[in-house]
PDB file of C-alpha atoms in Angstrom:
ATOM      1  CA  MET A  74       0.000   0.000   0.000  1.00  0.00           C
ATOM      2  CA  LYS A  75       2.859   2.357   0.872  1.00  0.00           C
ATOM      3  CA  LEU A  76       4.526   1.581  -2.446  1.00  0.00           C
ATOM      4  CA  LEU A  77       1.286   2.344  -4.293  1.00  0.00           C
ATOM      5  CA  SER A  78       0.935   5.641  -2.411  1.00  0.00           C
ATOM      6  CA  TYR A  79       4.501   6.620  -3.285  1.00  0.00           C
ATOM      7  CA  CYS A  80       3.904   5.800  -6.943  1.00  0.00           C
ATOM      8  CA  ILE A  81       0.722   7.878  -7.063  1.00  0.00           C
ATOM      9  CA  ALA A  82       2.508  10.778  -5.360  1.00  0.00           C
ATOM     10  CA  ALA A  83       5.412  10.528  -7.802  1.00  0.00           C
ATOM     11  CA  LEU A  84       3.082  10.545 -10.788  1.00  0.00           C
ATOM     12  CA  PHE A  85       1.269  13.565  -9.356  1.00  0.00           C
ATOM     13  CA  ILE A  86       4.544  15.453  -8.930  1.00  0.00           C
ATOM     14  CA  ILE A  87       5.688  14.546 -12.430  1.00  0.00           C
ATOM     15  CA  GLY A  88       2.335  15.657 -13.801  1.00  0.00           C
ATOM     16  CA  CYS A  89       2.507  18.967 -11.946  1.00  0.00           C
ATOM     17  CA  THR A  90       6.074  19.529 -13.103  1.00  0.00           C
ATOM     18  CA  SER A  91       5.044  18.815 -16.689  1.00  0.00           C
ATOM     19  CA  ASN A  92       2.209  21.347 -16.458  1.00  0.00           C
ATOM     20  CA  GLU A  93       4.577  23.922 -14.972  1.00  0.00           C
ATOM     21  CA  GLN A  94       6.972  23.421 -17.859  1.00  0.00           C
ATOM     22  CA  ARG A  95       4.222  24.004 -20.400  1.00  0.00           C
ATOM     23  CA  ILE A  96       3.503  27.557 -19.237  1.00  0.00           C
ATOM     24  CA  ASN A  97       4.429  29.894 -22.112  1.00  0.00           C
ATOM     25  CA  LYS A  98       5.949  26.986 -24.003  1.00  0.00           C
ATOM     26  CA  LEU A  99       4.736  25.039 -27.013  1.00  0.00           C
ATOM     27  CA  SER A 100       4.658  21.276 -27.044  1.00  0.00           C
ATOM     28  CA  SER A 101       6.301  19.378 -29.882  1.00  0.00           C
ATOM     29  CA  ALA A 102       2.852  18.573 -31.259  1.00  0.00           C
ATOM     30  CA  GLN A 103       1.816  22.236 -31.207  1.00  0.00           C
ATOM     31  CA  GLN A 104       4.991  23.207 -33.025  1.00  0.00           C
ATOM     32  CA  ARG A 105       4.314  20.601 -35.709  1.00  0.00           C
ATOM     33  CA  GLU A 106       0.779  21.981 -36.078  1.00  0.00           C
ATOM     34  CA  GLY A 107       2.161  25.450 -36.776  1.00  0.00           C
ATOM     35  CA  TRP A 108       1.528  27.219 -33.463  1.00  0.00           C
ATOM     36  CA  LYS A 109       3.769  30.168 -32.555  1.00  0.00           C
ATOM     37  CA  LEU A 110       4.427  31.954 -29.262  1.00  0.00           C
ATOM     38  CA  LEU A 111       3.167  35.527 -29.057  1.00  0.00           C
ATOM     39  CA  PHE A 112       4.494  35.988 -25.512  1.00  0.00           C
ATOM     40  CA  ASP A 113       7.797  34.454 -24.415  1.00  0.00           C
ATOM     41  CA  GLY A 114       6.977  34.652 -20.697  1.00  0.00           C
ATOM     42  CA  LYS A 115      10.012  36.825 -20.002  1.00  0.00           C
ATOM     43  CA  SER A 116       9.726  40.086 -21.917  1.00  0.00           C
ATOM     44  CA  LEU A 117       7.542  42.396 -24.011  1.00  0.00           C
ATOM     45  CA  ASN A 118       9.360  41.308 -27.172  1.00  0.00           C
ATOM     46  CA  GLY A 119       6.926  41.266 -30.095  1.00  0.00           C
ATOM     47  CA  TRP A 120       4.648  43.882 -28.509  1.00  0.00           C
ATOM     48  CA  HIS A 121       4.471  47.665 -28.305  1.00  0.00           C
ATOM     49  CA  LEU A 122       2.030  50.367 -27.245  1.00  0.00           C
ATOM     50  CA  TYR A 123      -0.679  51.285 -29.710  1.00  0.00           C
ATOM     51  CA  ASN A 124       0.503  54.349 -31.680  1.00  0.00           C
ATOM     52  CA  LEU A 125       3.234  54.936 -29.071  1.00  0.00           C
ATOM     53  CA  GLY A 126       5.918  52.371 -29.880  1.00  0.00           C
ATOM     54  CA  ASP A 127       8.211  51.384 -27.013  1.00  0.00           C
ATOM     55  CA  THR A 128       7.014  54.079 -24.603  1.00  0.00           C
ATOM     56  CA  SER A 129       7.189  53.077 -20.933  1.00  0.00           C
ATOM     57  CA  SER A 130       3.816  51.796 -19.767  1.00  0.00           C
ATOM     58  CA  LYS A 131       1.875  50.006 -17.043  1.00  0.00           C
ATOM     59  CA  TRP A 132       2.517  46.705 -18.854  1.00  0.00           C
ATOM     60  CA  THR A 133       5.115  44.477 -17.238  1.00  0.00           C
ATOM     61  CA  VAL A 134       6.188  40.845 -17.033  1.00  0.00           C
ATOM     62  CA  LYS A 135       6.300  39.027 -13.700  1.00  0.00           C
ATOM     63  CA  ASP A 136       6.445  35.318 -12.875  1.00  0.00           C
ATOM     64  CA  GLY A 137       5.669  34.349 -16.454  1.00  0.00           C
ATOM     65  CA  GLU A 138       2.619  36.626 -16.675  1.00  0.00           C
ATOM     66  CA  LEU A 139       2.035  39.607 -18.954  1.00  0.00           C
ATOM     67  CA  ILE A 140       0.392  42.115 -16.641  1.00  0.00           C
ATOM     68  CA  CYS A 141      -1.198  45.532 -16.901  1.00  0.00           C
ATOM     69  CA  ASP A 142      -0.652  46.792 -13.367  1.00  0.00           C
ATOM     70  CA  PRO A 143      -2.405  50.054 -12.415  1.00  0.00           C
ATOM     71  CA  ARG A 144      -0.261  50.221  -9.255  1.00  0.00           C
ATOM     72  CA  LYS A 145       2.970  50.452 -11.250  1.00  0.00           C
ATOM     73  CA  PRO A 146       4.320  53.911 -10.333  1.00  0.00           C
ATOM     74  CA  ASP A 147       5.633  54.855 -13.768  1.00  0.00           C
ATOM     75  CA  GLY A 148       4.511  54.490 -17.365  1.00  0.00           C
ATOM     76  CA  VAL A 149       1.350  55.364 -19.247  1.00  0.00           C
ATOM     77  CA  PHE A 150      -1.910  53.486 -19.634  1.00  0.00           C
ATOM     78  CA  ALA A 151      -2.272  52.281 -23.218  1.00  0.00           C
ATOM     79  CA  ASP A 152      -3.282  49.184 -25.142  1.00  0.00           C
ATOM     80  CA  LEU A 153      -0.536  46.720 -26.079  1.00  0.00           C
ATOM     81  CA  VAL A 154      -0.438  45.559 -29.712  1.00  0.00           C
ATOM     82  CA  SER A 155       1.473  42.870 -31.549  1.00  0.00           C
ATOM     83  CA  ASP A 156       4.311  43.915 -33.818  1.00  0.00           C
ATOM     84  CA  SER A 157       2.910  41.683 -36.569  1.00  0.00           C
ATOM     85  CA  SER A 158      -0.456  41.694 -38.343  1.00  0.00           C
ATOM     86  CA  TYR A 159      -2.626  38.623 -38.959  1.00  0.00           C
ATOM     87  CA  ARG A 160      -5.472  37.688 -41.285  1.00  0.00           C
ATOM     88  CA  ASP A 161      -6.697  34.102 -40.932  1.00  0.00           C
ATOM     89  CA  PHE A 162      -5.565  32.561 -37.651  1.00  0.00           C
ATOM     90  CA  GLU A 163      -6.440  30.821 -34.432  1.00  0.00           C
ATOM     91  CA  LEU A 164      -5.437  32.495 -31.156  1.00  0.00           C
ATOM     92  CA  LEU A 165      -5.272  30.908 -27.699  1.00  0.00           C
ATOM     93  CA  PHE A 166      -4.614  32.731 -24.432  1.00  0.00           C
ATOM     94  CA  ASP A 167      -5.081  32.441 -20.674  1.00  0.00           C
ATOM     95  CA  TRP A 168      -6.401  35.487 -18.826  1.00  0.00           C
ATOM     96  CA  LYS A 169      -7.460  36.562 -15.359  1.00  0.00           C
ATOM     97  CA  VAL A 170      -8.733  39.824 -13.888  1.00  0.00           C
ATOM     98  CA  ALA A 171      -8.947  41.258 -10.392  1.00  0.00           C
ATOM     99  CA  LYS A 172     -12.312  41.702  -8.665  1.00  0.00           C
ATOM    100  CA  GLY A 173     -14.631  43.649 -10.970  1.00  0.00           C
ATOM    101  CA  GLY A 174     -11.879  43.744 -13.602  1.00  0.00           C
ATOM    102  CA  ASN A 175     -12.462  44.652 -17.234  1.00  0.00           C
ATOM    103  CA  SER A 176     -10.227  44.174 -20.283  1.00  0.00           C
ATOM    104  CA  GLY A 177     -10.327  42.751 -23.785  1.00  0.00           C
ATOM    105  CA  VAL A 178      -8.469  41.134 -26.663  1.00  0.00           C
ATOM    106  CA  PHE A 179      -8.838  42.761 -30.072  1.00  0.00           C
ATOM    107  CA  ILE A 180      -8.268  41.457 -33.585  1.00  0.00           C
ATOM    108  CA  ASN A 181      -7.968  43.261 -36.930  1.00  0.00           C
ATOM    109  CA  VAL A 182      -6.636  46.393 -35.273  1.00  0.00           C
ATOM    110  CA  GLU A 183      -5.384  49.026 -37.706  1.00  0.00           C
ATOM    111  CA  GLU A 184      -2.560  50.995 -36.157  1.00  0.00           C
ATOM    112  CA  ASP A 185      -2.688  54.533 -37.534  1.00  0.00           C
ATOM    113  CA  ALA A 186      -2.499  57.997 -36.008  1.00  0.00           C
ATOM    114  CA  LYS A 187      -5.943  58.767 -37.416  1.00  0.00           C
ATOM    115  CA  TYR A 188      -7.416  56.212 -35.007  1.00  0.00           C
ATOM    116  CA  ALA A 189      -7.162  57.233 -31.357  1.00  0.00           C
ATOM    117  CA  THR A 190      -8.063  53.789 -29.989  1.00  0.00           C
ATOM    118  CA  THR A 191      -7.847  50.107 -30.861  1.00  0.00           C
ATOM    119  CA  PHE A 192     -11.637  49.734 -30.723  1.00  0.00           C
ATOM    120  CA  ALA A 193     -12.091  52.236 -33.541  1.00  0.00           C
ATOM    121  CA  THR A 194     -11.251  49.374 -35.906  1.00  0.00           C
ATOM    122  CA  GLY A 195     -10.731  46.141 -33.958  1.00  0.00           C
ATOM    123  CA  LEU A 196     -13.244  43.552 -32.799  1.00  0.00           C
ATOM    124  CA  GLU A 197     -13.037  43.009 -29.052  1.00  0.00           C
ATOM    125  CA  MET A 198     -13.496  39.783 -27.155  1.00  0.00           C
ATOM    126  CA  GLN A 199     -14.610  41.134 -23.799  1.00  0.00           C
ATOM    127  CA  LEU A 200     -12.771  39.949 -20.667  1.00  0.00           C
ATOM    128  CA  LEU A 201     -14.723  40.662 -17.494  1.00  0.00           C
ATOM    129  CA  ASP A 202     -15.446  39.570 -13.957  1.00  0.00           C
ATOM    130  CA  ASN A 203     -19.170  39.303 -14.673  1.00  0.00           C
ATOM    131  CA  ALA A 204     -20.168  38.795 -11.046  1.00  0.00           C
ATOM    132  CA  HIS A 205     -18.635  42.036  -9.751  1.00  0.00           C
ATOM    133  CA  ALA A 206     -18.766  44.216 -12.852  1.00  0.00           C
ATOM    134  CA  GLU A 207     -20.238  47.705 -13.028  1.00  0.00           C
ATOM    135  CA  GLU A 208     -24.020  47.709 -13.314  1.00  0.00           C
ATOM    136  CA  ARG A 209     -23.886  49.012 -16.889  1.00  0.00           C
ATOM    137  CA  HIS A 210     -22.033  45.845 -17.869  1.00  0.00           C
ATOM    138  CA  LYS A 211     -24.303  43.521 -15.902  1.00  0.00           C
ATOM    139  CA  LYS A 212     -27.373  44.921 -17.674  1.00  0.00           C
ATOM    140  CA  ASP A 213     -26.047  44.428 -21.208  1.00  0.00           C
ATOM    141  CA  SER A 214     -25.283  40.849 -22.207  1.00  0.00           C
ATOM    142  CA  THR A 215     -23.051  42.046 -25.060  1.00  0.00           C
ATOM    143  CA  HIS A 216     -20.710  43.380 -22.362  1.00  0.00           C
ATOM    144  CA  TRP A 217     -20.196  40.001 -20.686  1.00  0.00           C
ATOM    145  CA  ALA A 218     -17.031  37.936 -20.831  1.00  0.00           C
ATOM    146  CA  GLY A 219     -16.484  36.240 -24.174  1.00  0.00           C
ATOM    147  CA  CYS A 220     -18.800  38.576 -26.101  1.00  0.00           C
ATOM    148  CA  LEU A 221     -18.036  40.688 -29.127  1.00  0.00           C
ATOM    149  CA  TYR A 222     -18.190  43.769 -26.961  1.00  0.00           C
ATOM    150  CA  GLY A 223     -21.202  45.970 -27.547  1.00  0.00           C
ATOM    151  CA  VAL A 224     -22.419  44.027 -30.584  1.00  0.00           C
ATOM    152  CA  ASP A 225     -23.357  40.363 -30.106  1.00  0.00           C
ATOM    153  CA  CYS A 226     -23.052  37.448 -27.692  1.00  0.00           C
ATOM    154  CA  LYS A 227     -24.326  34.003 -26.756  1.00  0.00           C
ATOM    155  CA  GLY A 228     -24.842  35.295 -23.242  1.00  0.00           C
ATOM    156  CA  ALA A 229     -25.922  31.969 -21.754  1.00  0.00           C
ATOM    157  CA  ASP A 230     -22.384  30.652 -22.338  1.00  0.00           C
ATOM    158  CA  SER A 231     -20.609  33.599 -20.711  1.00  0.00           C
ATOM    159  CA  ASN A 232     -19.326  31.861 -17.592  1.00  0.00           C
ATOM    160  CA  PRO A 233     -15.923  33.188 -16.575  1.00  0.00           C
ATOM    161  CA  ALA A 234     -14.058  31.708 -13.644  1.00  0.00           C
ATOM    162  CA  PRO A 235     -14.095  33.701 -10.380  1.00  0.00           C
ATOM    163  CA  TYR A 236     -11.892  36.779 -10.320  1.00  0.00           C
ATOM    164  CA  ASN A 237      -8.157  36.131  -9.931  1.00  0.00           C
ATOM    165  CA  SER A 238      -8.670  32.695 -11.531  1.00  0.00           C
ATOM    166  CA  TRP A 239      -7.415  31.712 -14.964  1.00  0.00           C
ATOM    167  CA  ASN A 240      -9.752  31.504 -17.942  1.00  0.00           C
ATOM    168  CA  ARG A 241      -9.026  30.133 -21.414  1.00  0.00           C
ATOM    169  CA  GLY A 242      -9.828  32.310 -24.400  1.00  0.00           C
ATOM    170  CA  ARG A 243      -9.876  31.257 -28.032  1.00  0.00           C
ATOM    171  CA  ILE A 244     -10.433  33.350 -31.147  1.00  0.00           C
ATOM    172  CA  LYS A 245     -10.594  32.032 -34.692  1.00  0.00           C
ATOM    173  CA  GLN A 246     -10.851  33.998 -37.914  1.00  0.00           C
ATOM    174  CA  GLN A 247     -11.026  32.308 -41.288  1.00  0.00           C
ATOM    175  CA  ASP A 248     -12.537  33.581 -44.533  1.00  0.00           C
ATOM    176  CA  GLY A 249     -14.464  36.297 -42.713  1.00  0.00           C
ATOM    177  CA  ILE A 250     -15.939  33.978 -40.076  1.00  0.00           C
ATOM    178  CA  VAL A 251     -14.966  35.140 -36.587  1.00  0.00           C
ATOM    179  CA  SER A 252     -15.649  33.006 -33.519  1.00  0.00           C
ATOM    180  CA  PHE A 253     -14.911  33.460 -29.809  1.00  0.00           C
ATOM    181  CA  TRP A 254     -14.762  30.761 -27.120  1.00  0.00           C
ATOM    182  CA  LEU A 255     -14.595  31.237 -23.361  1.00  0.00           C
ATOM    183  CA  ASN A 256     -13.492  28.197 -21.382  1.00  0.00           C
ATOM    184  CA  ASP A 257     -14.326  25.957 -24.363  1.00  0.00           C
ATOM    185  CA  LYS A 258     -17.837  27.372 -24.855  1.00  0.00           C
ATOM    186  CA  LEU A 259     -18.746  29.268 -28.027  1.00  0.00           C
ATOM    187  CA  THR A 260     -19.754  32.791 -27.021  1.00  0.00           C
ATOM    188  CA  PHE A 261     -19.833  34.553 -30.402  1.00  0.00           C
ATOM    189  CA  THR A 262     -19.672  33.647 -34.082  1.00  0.00           C
ATOM    190  CA  SER A 263     -20.549  35.542 -37.242  1.00  0.00           C
ATOM    191  CA  ASP A 264     -19.550  36.245 -40.822  1.00  0.00           C
ATOM    192  CA  ILE A 265     -18.336  39.810 -40.362  1.00  0.00           C
ATOM    193  CA  ASN A 266     -18.914  40.531 -44.033  1.00  0.00           C
ATOM    194  CA  SER A 267     -22.572  39.530 -43.905  1.00  0.00           C
ATOM    195  CA  ALA A 268     -25.550  41.875 -44.003  1.00  0.00           C
ATOM    196  CA  THR A 269     -26.761  40.409 -40.700  1.00  0.00           C
ATOM    197  CA  PHE A 270     -23.541  41.286 -38.918  1.00  0.00           C
ATOM    198  CA  LYS A 271     -23.409  44.751 -40.428  1.00  0.00           C
ATOM    199  CA  GLN A 272     -26.941  45.341 -39.164  1.00  0.00           C
ATOM    200  CA  HIS A 273     -25.901  44.247 -35.662  1.00  0.00           C
ATOM    201  CA  VAL A 274     -23.144  46.862 -35.782  1.00  0.00           C
ATOM    202  CA  ALA A 275     -25.528  49.512 -37.110  1.00  0.00           C
ATOM    203  CA  ASP A 276     -27.852  48.812 -34.181  1.00  0.00           C
ATOM    204  CA  SER A 277     -25.044  49.095 -31.619  1.00  0.00           C
ATOM    205  CA  HIS A 278     -23.048  51.967 -30.169  1.00  0.00           C
ATOM    206  CA  MET A 279     -20.123  50.835 -32.349  1.00  0.00           C
ATOM    207  CA  LYS A 280     -21.823  52.612 -35.259  1.00  0.00           C
ATOM    208  CA  ALA A 281     -20.103  55.730 -33.890  1.00  0.00           C
ATOM    209  CA  TYR A 282     -16.846  54.317 -35.303  1.00  0.00           C
ATOM    210  CA  PRO A 283     -17.239  54.139 -39.101  1.00  0.00           C
ATOM    211  CA  ASP A 284     -14.181  51.907 -39.633  1.00  0.00           C
ATOM    212  CA  PHE A 285     -15.061  49.417 -36.911  1.00  0.00           C
ATOM    213  CA  ALA A 286     -14.890  45.829 -38.230  1.00  0.00           C
ATOM    214  CA  THR A 287     -13.986  46.975 -41.743  1.00  0.00           C
ATOM    215  CA  TYR A 288     -10.470  45.510 -41.797  1.00  0.00           C
ATOM    216  CA  SER A 289      -9.938  41.836 -42.597  1.00  0.00           C
ATOM    217  CA  ASN A 290      -6.507  41.727 -41.012  1.00  0.00           C
ATOM    218  CA  GLY A 291      -4.493  43.670 -38.453  1.00  0.00           C
ATOM    219  CA  LYS A 292      -2.741  43.646 -35.105  1.00  0.00           C
ATOM    220  CA  ILE A 293      -3.717  41.680 -32.015  1.00  0.00           C
ATOM    221  CA  ALA A 294      -4.292  44.051 -29.078  1.00  0.00           C
ATOM    222  CA  LEU A 295      -4.538  43.615 -25.311  1.00  0.00           C
ATOM    223  CA  GLN A 296      -6.594  46.280 -23.593  1.00  0.00           C
ATOM    224  CA  ASN A 297      -5.586  48.312 -20.591  1.00  0.00           C
ATOM    225  CA  HIS A 298      -8.623  49.421 -18.607  1.00  0.00           C
ATOM    226  CA  THR A 299      -7.043  50.808 -15.425  1.00  0.00           C
ATOM    227  CA  ASP A 300      -7.810  47.367 -13.949  1.00  0.00           C
ATOM    228  CA  SER A 301      -5.367  44.585 -13.174  1.00  0.00           C
ATOM    229  CA  ILE A 302      -5.297  42.068 -16.043  1.00  0.00           C
ATOM    230  CA  ALA A 303      -2.868  39.218 -16.628  1.00  0.00           C
ATOM    231  CA  PHE A 304      -2.170  36.981 -19.626  1.00  0.00           C
ATOM    232  CA  ARG A 305      -0.069  33.895 -20.272  1.00  0.00           C
ATOM    233  CA  ASN A 306       0.133  31.065 -22.841  1.00  0.00           C
ATOM    234  CA  ILE A 307      -0.574  33.361 -25.790  1.00  0.00           C
ATOM    235  CA  PHE A 308      -0.296  31.146 -28.869  1.00  0.00           C
ATOM    236  CA  ILE A 309      -1.216  31.865 -32.504  1.00  0.00           C
ATOM    237  CA  LYS A 310      -1.528  29.605 -35.529  1.00  0.00           C
ATOM    238  CA  PRO A 311      -1.827  31.191 -38.999  1.00  0.00           C
ATOM    239  CA  LEU A 312      -4.438  29.393 -41.109  1.00  0.00           C
TER     240      LEU A 312
END
């Protein structure tokens, strides 16, 4: 019995060690499938501030996490964008927010001085602590975690983990079809070139931004929102 207990304990430790080693690292199988790291777990290499380049910011790296820390004494608040642009791809990422936290991941962001913000062009997968969010977010299901912010959502499947716990996000774009998953549940999908989708936008507050969702490729962006947000395991696979 003791031998069996030791064996189980050893397997548990090996399993835990294996999981630890996979943080911000691709497996051999993932590499063969074409996945790439977007965050190396050690630095901001491959990222810069939207329209501001390498300006000092609230974004930092600590313990393998990419963090926007509002308590950081120096640096500006700004969204972080990828150096590269992407068209058809699949994106995976882990995320967690503090109590009541609010952030987002954008795709198809056009970086240009004529656009003051990432959401002027990019589609946002909302990241939110639904349970402790501001009332304005609680009342609008398109503001819940996993939604295409302000436009559309399968609200019944917006079930983020408790604040300060890790969630798994997934975004896929291929031939104009964009889909979001939150913790393996589909929370949004649409052909962004369709008349139905365009009508959804026209009926939303995003109609105030004429170039919203008009680009078929662009940067990936991580939103600062003066709330604590952390990311890890950010992987992308061009399709």
